mmCIF file of C-alpha atoms in Angstrom:
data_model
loop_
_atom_site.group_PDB
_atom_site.id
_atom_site.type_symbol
_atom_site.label_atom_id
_atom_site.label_comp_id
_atom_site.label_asym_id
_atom_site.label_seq_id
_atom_site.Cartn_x
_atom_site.Cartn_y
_atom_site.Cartn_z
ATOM 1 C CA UNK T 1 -83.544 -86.948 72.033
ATOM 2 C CA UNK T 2 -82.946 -84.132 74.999
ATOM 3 C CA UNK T 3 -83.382 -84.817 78.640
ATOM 4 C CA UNK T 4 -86.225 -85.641 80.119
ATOM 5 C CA UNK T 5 -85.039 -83.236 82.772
ATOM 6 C CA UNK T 6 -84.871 -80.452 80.093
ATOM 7 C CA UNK T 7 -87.135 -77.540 81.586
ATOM 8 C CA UNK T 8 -86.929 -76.655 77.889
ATOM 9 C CA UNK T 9 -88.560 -80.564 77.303
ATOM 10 C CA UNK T 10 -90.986 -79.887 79.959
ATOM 11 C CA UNK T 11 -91.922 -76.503 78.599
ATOM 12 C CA UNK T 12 -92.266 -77.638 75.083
ATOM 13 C CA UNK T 13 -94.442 -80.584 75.987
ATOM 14 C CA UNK T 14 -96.897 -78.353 78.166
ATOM 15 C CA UNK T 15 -97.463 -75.914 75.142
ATOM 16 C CA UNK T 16 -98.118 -78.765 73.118
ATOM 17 C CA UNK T 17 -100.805 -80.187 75.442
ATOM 18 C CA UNK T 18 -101.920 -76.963 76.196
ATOM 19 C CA UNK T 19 -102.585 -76.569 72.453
ATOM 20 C CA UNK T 20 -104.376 -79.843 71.706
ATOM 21 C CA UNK T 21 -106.855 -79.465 74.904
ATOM 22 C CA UNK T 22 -107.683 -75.942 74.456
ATOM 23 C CA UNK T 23 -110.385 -76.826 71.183
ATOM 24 C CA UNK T 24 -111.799 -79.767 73.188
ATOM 25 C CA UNK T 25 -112.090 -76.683 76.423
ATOM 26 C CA UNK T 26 -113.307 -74.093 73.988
ATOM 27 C CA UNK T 27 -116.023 -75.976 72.353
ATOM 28 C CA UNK T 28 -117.067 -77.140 76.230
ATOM 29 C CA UNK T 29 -117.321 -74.117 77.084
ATOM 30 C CA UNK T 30 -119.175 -72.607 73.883
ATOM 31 C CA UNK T 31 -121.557 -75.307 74.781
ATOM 32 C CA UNK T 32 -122.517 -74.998 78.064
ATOM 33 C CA UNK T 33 -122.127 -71.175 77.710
ATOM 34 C CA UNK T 34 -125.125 -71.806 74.766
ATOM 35 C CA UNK T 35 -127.456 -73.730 76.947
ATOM 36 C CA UNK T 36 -127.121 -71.594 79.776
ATOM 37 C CA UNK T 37 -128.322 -68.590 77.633
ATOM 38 C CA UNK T 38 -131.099 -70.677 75.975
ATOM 39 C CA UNK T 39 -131.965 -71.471 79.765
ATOM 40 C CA UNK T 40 -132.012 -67.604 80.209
ATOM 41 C CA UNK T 41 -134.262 -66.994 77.331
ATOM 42 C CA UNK T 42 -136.643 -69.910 78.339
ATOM 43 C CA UNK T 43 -137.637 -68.341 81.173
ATOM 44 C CA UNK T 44 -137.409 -64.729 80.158
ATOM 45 C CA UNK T 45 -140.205 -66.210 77.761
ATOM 46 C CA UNK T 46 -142.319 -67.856 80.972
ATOM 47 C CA UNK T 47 -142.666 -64.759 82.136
ATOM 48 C CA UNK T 48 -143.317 -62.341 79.056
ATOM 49 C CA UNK T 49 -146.048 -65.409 78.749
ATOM 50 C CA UNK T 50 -146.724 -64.564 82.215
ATOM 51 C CA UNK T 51 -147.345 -61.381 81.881
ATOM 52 C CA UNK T 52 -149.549 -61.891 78.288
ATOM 53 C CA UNK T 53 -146.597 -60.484 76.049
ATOM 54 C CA UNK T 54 -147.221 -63.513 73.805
ATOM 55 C CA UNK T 55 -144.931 -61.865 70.852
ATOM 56 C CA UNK T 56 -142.164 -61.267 73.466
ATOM 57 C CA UNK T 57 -142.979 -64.179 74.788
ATOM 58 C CA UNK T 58 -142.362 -65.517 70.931
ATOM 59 C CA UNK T 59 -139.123 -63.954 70.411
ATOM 60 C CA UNK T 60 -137.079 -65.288 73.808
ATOM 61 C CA UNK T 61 -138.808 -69.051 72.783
ATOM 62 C CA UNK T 62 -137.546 -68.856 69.346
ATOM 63 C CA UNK T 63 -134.194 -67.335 70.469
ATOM 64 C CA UNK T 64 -133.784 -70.347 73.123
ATOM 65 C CA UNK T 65 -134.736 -72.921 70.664
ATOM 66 C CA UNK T 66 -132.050 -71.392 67.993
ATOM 67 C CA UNK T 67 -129.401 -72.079 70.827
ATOM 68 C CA UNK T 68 -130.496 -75.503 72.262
ATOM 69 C CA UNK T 69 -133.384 -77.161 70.060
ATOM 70 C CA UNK T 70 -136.135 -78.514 72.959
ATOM 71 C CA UNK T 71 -139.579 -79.974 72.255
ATOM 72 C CA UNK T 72 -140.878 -78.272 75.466
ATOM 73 C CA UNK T 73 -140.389 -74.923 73.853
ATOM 74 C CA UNK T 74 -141.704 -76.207 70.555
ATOM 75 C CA UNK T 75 -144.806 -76.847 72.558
ATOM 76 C CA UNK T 76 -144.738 -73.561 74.303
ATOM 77 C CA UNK T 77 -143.854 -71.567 70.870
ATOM 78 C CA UNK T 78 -147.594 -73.036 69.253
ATOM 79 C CA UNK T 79 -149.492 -71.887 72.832
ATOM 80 C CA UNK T 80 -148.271 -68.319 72.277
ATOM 81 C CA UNK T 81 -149.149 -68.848 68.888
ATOM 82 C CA UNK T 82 -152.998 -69.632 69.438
ATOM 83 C CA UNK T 83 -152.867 -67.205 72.203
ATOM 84 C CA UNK T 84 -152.604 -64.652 69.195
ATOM 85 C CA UNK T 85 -155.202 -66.124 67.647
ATOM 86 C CA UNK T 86 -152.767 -67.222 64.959
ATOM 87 C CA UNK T 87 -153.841 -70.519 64.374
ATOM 88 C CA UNK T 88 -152.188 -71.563 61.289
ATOM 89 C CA UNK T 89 -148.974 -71.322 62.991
ATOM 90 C CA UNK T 90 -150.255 -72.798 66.091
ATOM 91 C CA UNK T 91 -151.190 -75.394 64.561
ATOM 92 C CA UNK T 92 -147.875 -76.295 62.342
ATOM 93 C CA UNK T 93 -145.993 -75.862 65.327
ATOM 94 C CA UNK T 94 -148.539 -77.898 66.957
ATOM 95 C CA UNK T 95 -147.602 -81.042 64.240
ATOM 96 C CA UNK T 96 -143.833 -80.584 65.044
ATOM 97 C CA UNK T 97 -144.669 -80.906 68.651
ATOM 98 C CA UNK T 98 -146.407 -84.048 67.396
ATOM 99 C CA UNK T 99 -143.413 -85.863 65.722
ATOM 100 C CA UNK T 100 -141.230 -85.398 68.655
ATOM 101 C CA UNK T 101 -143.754 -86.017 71.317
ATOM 102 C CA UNK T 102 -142.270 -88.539 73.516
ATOM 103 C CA UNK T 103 -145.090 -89.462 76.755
ATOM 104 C CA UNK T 104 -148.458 -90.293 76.649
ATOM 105 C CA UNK T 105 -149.713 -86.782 78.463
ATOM 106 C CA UNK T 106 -147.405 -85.255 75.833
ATOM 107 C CA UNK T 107 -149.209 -86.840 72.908
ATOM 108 C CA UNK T 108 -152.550 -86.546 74.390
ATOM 109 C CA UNK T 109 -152.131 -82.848 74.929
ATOM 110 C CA UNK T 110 -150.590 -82.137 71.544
ATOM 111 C CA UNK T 111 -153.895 -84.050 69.825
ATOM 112 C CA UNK T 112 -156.528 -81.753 72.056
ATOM 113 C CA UNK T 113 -154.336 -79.164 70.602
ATOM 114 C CA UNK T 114 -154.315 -80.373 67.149
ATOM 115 C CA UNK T 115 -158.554 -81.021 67.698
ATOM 116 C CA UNK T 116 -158.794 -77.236 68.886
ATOM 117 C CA UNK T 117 -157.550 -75.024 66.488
ATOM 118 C CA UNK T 118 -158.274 -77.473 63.768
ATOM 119 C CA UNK T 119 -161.642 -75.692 63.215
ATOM 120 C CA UNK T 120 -160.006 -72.449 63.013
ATOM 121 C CA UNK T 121 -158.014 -73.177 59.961
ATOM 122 C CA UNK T 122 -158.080 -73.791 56.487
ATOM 123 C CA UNK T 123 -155.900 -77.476 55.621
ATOM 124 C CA UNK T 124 -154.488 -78.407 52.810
ATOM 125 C CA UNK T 125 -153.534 -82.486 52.328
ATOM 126 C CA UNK T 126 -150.622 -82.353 50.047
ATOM 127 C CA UNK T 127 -149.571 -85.528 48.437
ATOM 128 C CA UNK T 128 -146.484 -85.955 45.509
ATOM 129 C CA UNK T 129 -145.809 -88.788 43.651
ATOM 130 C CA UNK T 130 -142.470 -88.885 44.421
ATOM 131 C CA UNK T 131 -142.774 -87.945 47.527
ATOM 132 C CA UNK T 132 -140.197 -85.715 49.760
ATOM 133 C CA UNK T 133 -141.036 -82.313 47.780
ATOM 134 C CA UNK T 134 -140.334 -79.092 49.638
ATOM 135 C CA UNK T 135 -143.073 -76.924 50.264
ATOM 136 C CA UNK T 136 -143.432 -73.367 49.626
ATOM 137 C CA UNK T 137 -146.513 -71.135 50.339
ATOM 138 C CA UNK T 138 -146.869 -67.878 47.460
ATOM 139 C CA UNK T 139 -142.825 -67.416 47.118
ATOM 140 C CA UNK T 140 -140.066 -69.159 47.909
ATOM 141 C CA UNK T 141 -137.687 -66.733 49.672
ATOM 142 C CA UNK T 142 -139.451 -67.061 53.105
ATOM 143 C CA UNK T 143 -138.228 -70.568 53.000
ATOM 144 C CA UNK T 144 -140.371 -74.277 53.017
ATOM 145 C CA UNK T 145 -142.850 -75.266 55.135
ATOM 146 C CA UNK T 146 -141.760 -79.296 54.894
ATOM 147 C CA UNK T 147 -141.708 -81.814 52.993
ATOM 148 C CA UNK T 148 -144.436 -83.881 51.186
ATOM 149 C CA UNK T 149 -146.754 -85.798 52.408
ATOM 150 C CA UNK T 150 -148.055 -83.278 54.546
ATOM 151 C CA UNK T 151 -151.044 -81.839 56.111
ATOM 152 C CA UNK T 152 -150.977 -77.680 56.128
ATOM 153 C CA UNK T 153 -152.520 -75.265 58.020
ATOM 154 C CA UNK T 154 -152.965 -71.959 55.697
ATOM 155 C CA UNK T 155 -154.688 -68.645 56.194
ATOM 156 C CA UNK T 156 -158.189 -68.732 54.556
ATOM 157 C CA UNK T 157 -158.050 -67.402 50.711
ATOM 158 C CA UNK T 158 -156.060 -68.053 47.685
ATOM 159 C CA UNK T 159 -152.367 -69.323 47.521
ATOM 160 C CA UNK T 160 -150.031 -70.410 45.303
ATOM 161 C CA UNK T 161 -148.564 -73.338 46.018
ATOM 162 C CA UNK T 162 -144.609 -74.499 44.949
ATOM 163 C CA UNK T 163 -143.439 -78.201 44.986
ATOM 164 C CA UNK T 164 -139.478 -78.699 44.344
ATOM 165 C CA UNK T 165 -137.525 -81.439 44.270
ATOM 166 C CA UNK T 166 -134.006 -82.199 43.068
ATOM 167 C CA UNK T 167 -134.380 -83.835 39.464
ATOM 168 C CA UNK T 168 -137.877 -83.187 39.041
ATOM 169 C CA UNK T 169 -139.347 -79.469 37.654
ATOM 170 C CA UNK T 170 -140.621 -77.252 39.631
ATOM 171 C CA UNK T 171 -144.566 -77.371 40.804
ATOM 172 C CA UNK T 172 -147.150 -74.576 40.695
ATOM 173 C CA UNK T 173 -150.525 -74.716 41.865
ATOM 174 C CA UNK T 174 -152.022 -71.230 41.909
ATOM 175 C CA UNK T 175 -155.258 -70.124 42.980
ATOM 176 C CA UNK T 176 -155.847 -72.819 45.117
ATOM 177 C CA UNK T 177 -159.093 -71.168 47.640
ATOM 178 C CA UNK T 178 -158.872 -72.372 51.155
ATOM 179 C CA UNK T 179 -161.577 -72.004 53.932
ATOM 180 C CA UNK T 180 -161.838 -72.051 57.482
ATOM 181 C CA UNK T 181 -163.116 -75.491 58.648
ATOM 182 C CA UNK T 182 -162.165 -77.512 55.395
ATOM 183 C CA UNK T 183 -159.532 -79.354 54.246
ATOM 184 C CA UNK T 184 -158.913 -79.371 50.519
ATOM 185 C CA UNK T 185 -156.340 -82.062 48.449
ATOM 186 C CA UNK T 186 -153.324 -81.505 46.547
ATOM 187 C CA UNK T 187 -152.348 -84.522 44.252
ATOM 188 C CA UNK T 188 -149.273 -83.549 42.157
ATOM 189 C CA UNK T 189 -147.515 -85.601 39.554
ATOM 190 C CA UNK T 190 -144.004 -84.070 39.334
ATOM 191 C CA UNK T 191 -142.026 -84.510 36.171
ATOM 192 C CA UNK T 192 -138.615 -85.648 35.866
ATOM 193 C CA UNK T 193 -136.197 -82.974 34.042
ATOM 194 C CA UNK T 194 -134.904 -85.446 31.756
ATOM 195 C CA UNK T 195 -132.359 -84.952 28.194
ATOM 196 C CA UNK T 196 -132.733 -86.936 25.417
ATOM 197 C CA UNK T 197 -130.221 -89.237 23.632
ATOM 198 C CA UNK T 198 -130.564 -90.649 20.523
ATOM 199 C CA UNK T 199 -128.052 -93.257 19.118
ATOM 200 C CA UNK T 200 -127.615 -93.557 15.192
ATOM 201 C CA UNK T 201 -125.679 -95.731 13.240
ATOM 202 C CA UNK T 202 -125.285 -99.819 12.102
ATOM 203 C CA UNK T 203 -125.700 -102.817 12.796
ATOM 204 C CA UNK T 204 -128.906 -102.291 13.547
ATOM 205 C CA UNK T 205 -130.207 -104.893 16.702
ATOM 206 C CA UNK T 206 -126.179 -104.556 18.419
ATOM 207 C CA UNK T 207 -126.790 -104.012 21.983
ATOM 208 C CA UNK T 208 -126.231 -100.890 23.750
ATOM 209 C CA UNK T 209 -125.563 -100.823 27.233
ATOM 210 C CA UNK T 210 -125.658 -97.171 29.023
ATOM 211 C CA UNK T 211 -124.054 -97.297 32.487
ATOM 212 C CA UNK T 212 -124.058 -93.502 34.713
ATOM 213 C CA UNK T 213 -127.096 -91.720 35.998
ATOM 214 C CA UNK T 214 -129.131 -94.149 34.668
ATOM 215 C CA UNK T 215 -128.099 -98.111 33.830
ATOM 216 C CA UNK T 216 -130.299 -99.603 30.845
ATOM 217 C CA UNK T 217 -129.826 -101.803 27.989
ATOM 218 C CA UNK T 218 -131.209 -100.985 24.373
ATOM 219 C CA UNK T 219 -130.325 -101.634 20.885
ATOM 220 C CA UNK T 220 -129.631 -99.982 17.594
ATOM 221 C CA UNK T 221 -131.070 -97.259 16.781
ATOM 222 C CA UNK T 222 -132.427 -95.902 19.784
ATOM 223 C CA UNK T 223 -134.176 -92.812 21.404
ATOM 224 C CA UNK T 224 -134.029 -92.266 25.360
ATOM 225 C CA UNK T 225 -135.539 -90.291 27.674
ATOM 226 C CA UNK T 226 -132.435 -89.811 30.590
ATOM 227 C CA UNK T 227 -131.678 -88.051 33.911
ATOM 228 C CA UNK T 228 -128.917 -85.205 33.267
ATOM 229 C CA UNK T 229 -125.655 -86.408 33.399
ATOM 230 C CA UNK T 230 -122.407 -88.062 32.052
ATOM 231 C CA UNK T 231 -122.754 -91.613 30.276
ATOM 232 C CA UNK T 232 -120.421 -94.351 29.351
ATOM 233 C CA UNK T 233 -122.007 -96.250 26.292
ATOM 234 C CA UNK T 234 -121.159 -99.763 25.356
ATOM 235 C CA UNK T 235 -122.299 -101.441 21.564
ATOM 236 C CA UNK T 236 -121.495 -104.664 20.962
ATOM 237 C CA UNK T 237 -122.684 -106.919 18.563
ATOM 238 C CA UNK T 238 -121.856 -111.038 17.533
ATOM 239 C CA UNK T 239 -118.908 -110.817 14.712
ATOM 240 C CA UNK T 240 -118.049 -106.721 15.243
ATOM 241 C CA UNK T 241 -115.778 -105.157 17.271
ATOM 242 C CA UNK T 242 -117.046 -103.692 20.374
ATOM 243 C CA UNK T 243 -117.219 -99.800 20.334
ATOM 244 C CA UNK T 244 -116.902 -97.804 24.159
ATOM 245 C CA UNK T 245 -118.195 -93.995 23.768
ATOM 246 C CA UNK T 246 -118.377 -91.386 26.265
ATOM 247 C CA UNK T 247 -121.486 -89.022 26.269
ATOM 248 C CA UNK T 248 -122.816 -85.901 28.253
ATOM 249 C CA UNK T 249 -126.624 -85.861 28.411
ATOM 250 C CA UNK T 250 -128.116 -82.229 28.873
ATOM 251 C CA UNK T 251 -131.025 -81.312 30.208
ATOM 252 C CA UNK T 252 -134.277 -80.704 28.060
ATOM 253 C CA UNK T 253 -131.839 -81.002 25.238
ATOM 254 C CA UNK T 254 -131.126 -83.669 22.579
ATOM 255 C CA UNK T 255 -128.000 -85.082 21.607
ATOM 256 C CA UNK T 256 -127.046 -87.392 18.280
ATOM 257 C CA UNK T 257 -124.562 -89.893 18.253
ATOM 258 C CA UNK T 258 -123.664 -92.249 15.473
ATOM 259 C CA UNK T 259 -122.061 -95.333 16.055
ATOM 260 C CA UNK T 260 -121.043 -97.607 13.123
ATOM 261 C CA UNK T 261 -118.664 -101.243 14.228
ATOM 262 C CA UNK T 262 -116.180 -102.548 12.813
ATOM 263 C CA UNK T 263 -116.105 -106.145 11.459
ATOM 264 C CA UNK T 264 -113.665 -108.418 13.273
ATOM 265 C CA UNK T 265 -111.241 -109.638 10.596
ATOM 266 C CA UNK T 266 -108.536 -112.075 10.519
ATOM 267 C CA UNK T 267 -106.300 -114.049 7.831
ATOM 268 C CA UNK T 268 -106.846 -117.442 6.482
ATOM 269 C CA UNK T 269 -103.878 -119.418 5.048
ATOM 270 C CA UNK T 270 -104.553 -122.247 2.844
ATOM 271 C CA UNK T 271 -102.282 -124.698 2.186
ATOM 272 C CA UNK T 272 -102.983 -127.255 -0.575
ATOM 273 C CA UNK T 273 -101.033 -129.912 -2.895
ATOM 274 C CA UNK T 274 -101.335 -128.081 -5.591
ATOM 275 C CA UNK T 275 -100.621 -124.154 -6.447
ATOM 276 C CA UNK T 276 -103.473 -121.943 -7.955
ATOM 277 C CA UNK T 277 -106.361 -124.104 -6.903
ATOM 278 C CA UNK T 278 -109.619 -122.136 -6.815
ATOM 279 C CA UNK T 279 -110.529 -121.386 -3.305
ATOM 280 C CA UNK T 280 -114.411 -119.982 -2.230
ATOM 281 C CA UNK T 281 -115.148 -118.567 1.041
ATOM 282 C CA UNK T 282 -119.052 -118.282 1.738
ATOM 283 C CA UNK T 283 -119.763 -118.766 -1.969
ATOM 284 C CA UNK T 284 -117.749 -116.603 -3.455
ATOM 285 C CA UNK T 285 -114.403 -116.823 -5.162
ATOM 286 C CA UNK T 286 -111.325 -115.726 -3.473
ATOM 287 C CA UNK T 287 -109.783 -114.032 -6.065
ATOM 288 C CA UNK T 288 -112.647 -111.765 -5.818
ATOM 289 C CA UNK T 289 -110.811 -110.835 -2.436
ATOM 290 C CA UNK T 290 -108.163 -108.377 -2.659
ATOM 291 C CA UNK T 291 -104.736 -110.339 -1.807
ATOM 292 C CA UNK T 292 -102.228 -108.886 -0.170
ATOM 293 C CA UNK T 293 -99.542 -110.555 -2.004
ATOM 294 C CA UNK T 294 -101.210 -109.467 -5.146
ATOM 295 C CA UNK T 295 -99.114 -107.073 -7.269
ATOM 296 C CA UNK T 296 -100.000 -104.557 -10.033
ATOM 297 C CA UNK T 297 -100.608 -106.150 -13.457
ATOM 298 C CA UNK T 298 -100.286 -109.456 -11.921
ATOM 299 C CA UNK T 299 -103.280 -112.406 -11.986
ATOM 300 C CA UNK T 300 -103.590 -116.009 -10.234
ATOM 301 C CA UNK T 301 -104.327 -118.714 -12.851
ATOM 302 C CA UNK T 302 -107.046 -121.211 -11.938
#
């Protein structure tokens, strides 16, 4: 250790500080340096409002919510929105406005909102069973427009409609004819994307237990319907030895496994007064047993 006196000590200790505080600064200062500018582009988008520039008005709201997310310019970004006489936007940014609504004169105001371009719409009630699907209107490259349940606002006409969710296949309603003023339903089942595994093999009845994706019991033989994925497999059955198998289920695929156990064995030594007495085991004599003592050319007397 050097001297605390060291100006080299004192030096190396100030860098070192200097070096663990400047992150913890830097971010500070990234921060506040954000919400200042979404301040600036907040009000640069009061006044293009102002002034009835409602897309320029659009552009510093969406800007100023990218930097600091705000529910006040949620609100504002559905006004400019109906101001346009865009009304399926107004109103979806209307419903976000709704989930984070915190007073009462905030909720009230969204749902007089909600009631007044409600009749300029078409809606769509979408409804997935599982729910949690991401919506897409006509393609999916513009991105979703949430997640299941959900209540939509769409431009009048026909659509295609795309539900996706991990683990399930993908959804496609097309054609589906909106009008202004209505609200039309959605229901959609969605399928599982499953692989199938089937297990061959004997005794038939031993128990198979499949533990990964999925845990299930079955027995021998069996066919199952399974999520994707990698499986340990466990047969087991009263007198056999148990038999531990690794397999990979694939997706819209099958794959065949057979499986055949092993008796559990062991050795039996009889002991008896006299030699070459007849011994039976289940019926059935046990010279007709192979012996391992037994050699070539050589047979017990009885």
């Amino acid at each position: 250790p050097g001297d605390q006196d060291d100006p080299m000590s004192r030096t190396a200790l100030l860098c070192l500080a200097w070096l663990l505080l400047a992150p913890i600064a830097r971010a500070q200062t990234e921060y506040k340096d954000a919400a200042d500018e979404a301040e600036v582009q907040f009000v640069l988008g009061n006044q293009a409002y102002g002034a009835r520039d409602f897309r320029g008005a659009l552009a510093h709201y969406f800007a100023s919510n990218r930097l600091a997310p705000n529910r006040n310019v949620v609100f504002n970004i559905a006004r400019a929105y109906e101001q346009l006489t865009l009304y399926a936007e107004a109103f979806r940014y209307y419903q976000t406005f709704r989930d984070i609504a915190q007073t009462s004169d905030e909720k009230q105001a969204v749902k007089d909102a909600l009631a007044r371009v409600s009749s300029s719409v078409a809606l769509l009630d979408v409804q997935t069973d599982p729910p949690g699907a991401t919506l897409y209107i006509d393609r999916q490259d513009l991105g979703g427009y949430g997640t299941t349940p959900r209540l939509l606002a769409v431009s009048a006409g026909k659509h295609t409609f795309i539900l996706e969710l991990g683990g399930y296949e993908v959804f496609r309603a097309e054609g589906v004819d909106l009008k202004v003023g209505r609200t039309e339903v959605l229901r959609a089942n969605l399928k599982r994307i499953l692989g199938r595994l089937e297990l061959r093999g004997d005794p038939r009845g031993a128990e198979v237990r499949l533990d990964g994706p999925e845990s299930l019991t079955a027995t021998l033989p069996t066919t199952l319907d399974l999520s994707p994925g990698h499986y340990r497999v466990t047969i087991a059955q009263p007198g056999f030895l148990i038999r531990e198998l690794s397999v990979d289920v694939t997706a819209q695929a099958t794959t065949t496994t057979e499986v055949h156990l092993e008796r559990q064995t062991g050795v039996l030594v009889v002991q008896a007064d006299e030699r070459d007495a007849l011994i039976q085991v289940d019926g059935k004599r046990g010279d007709d047993r192979p012996r391992r003592d037994q050699r070539p050319g050589h047979r017990d007397r009885h």
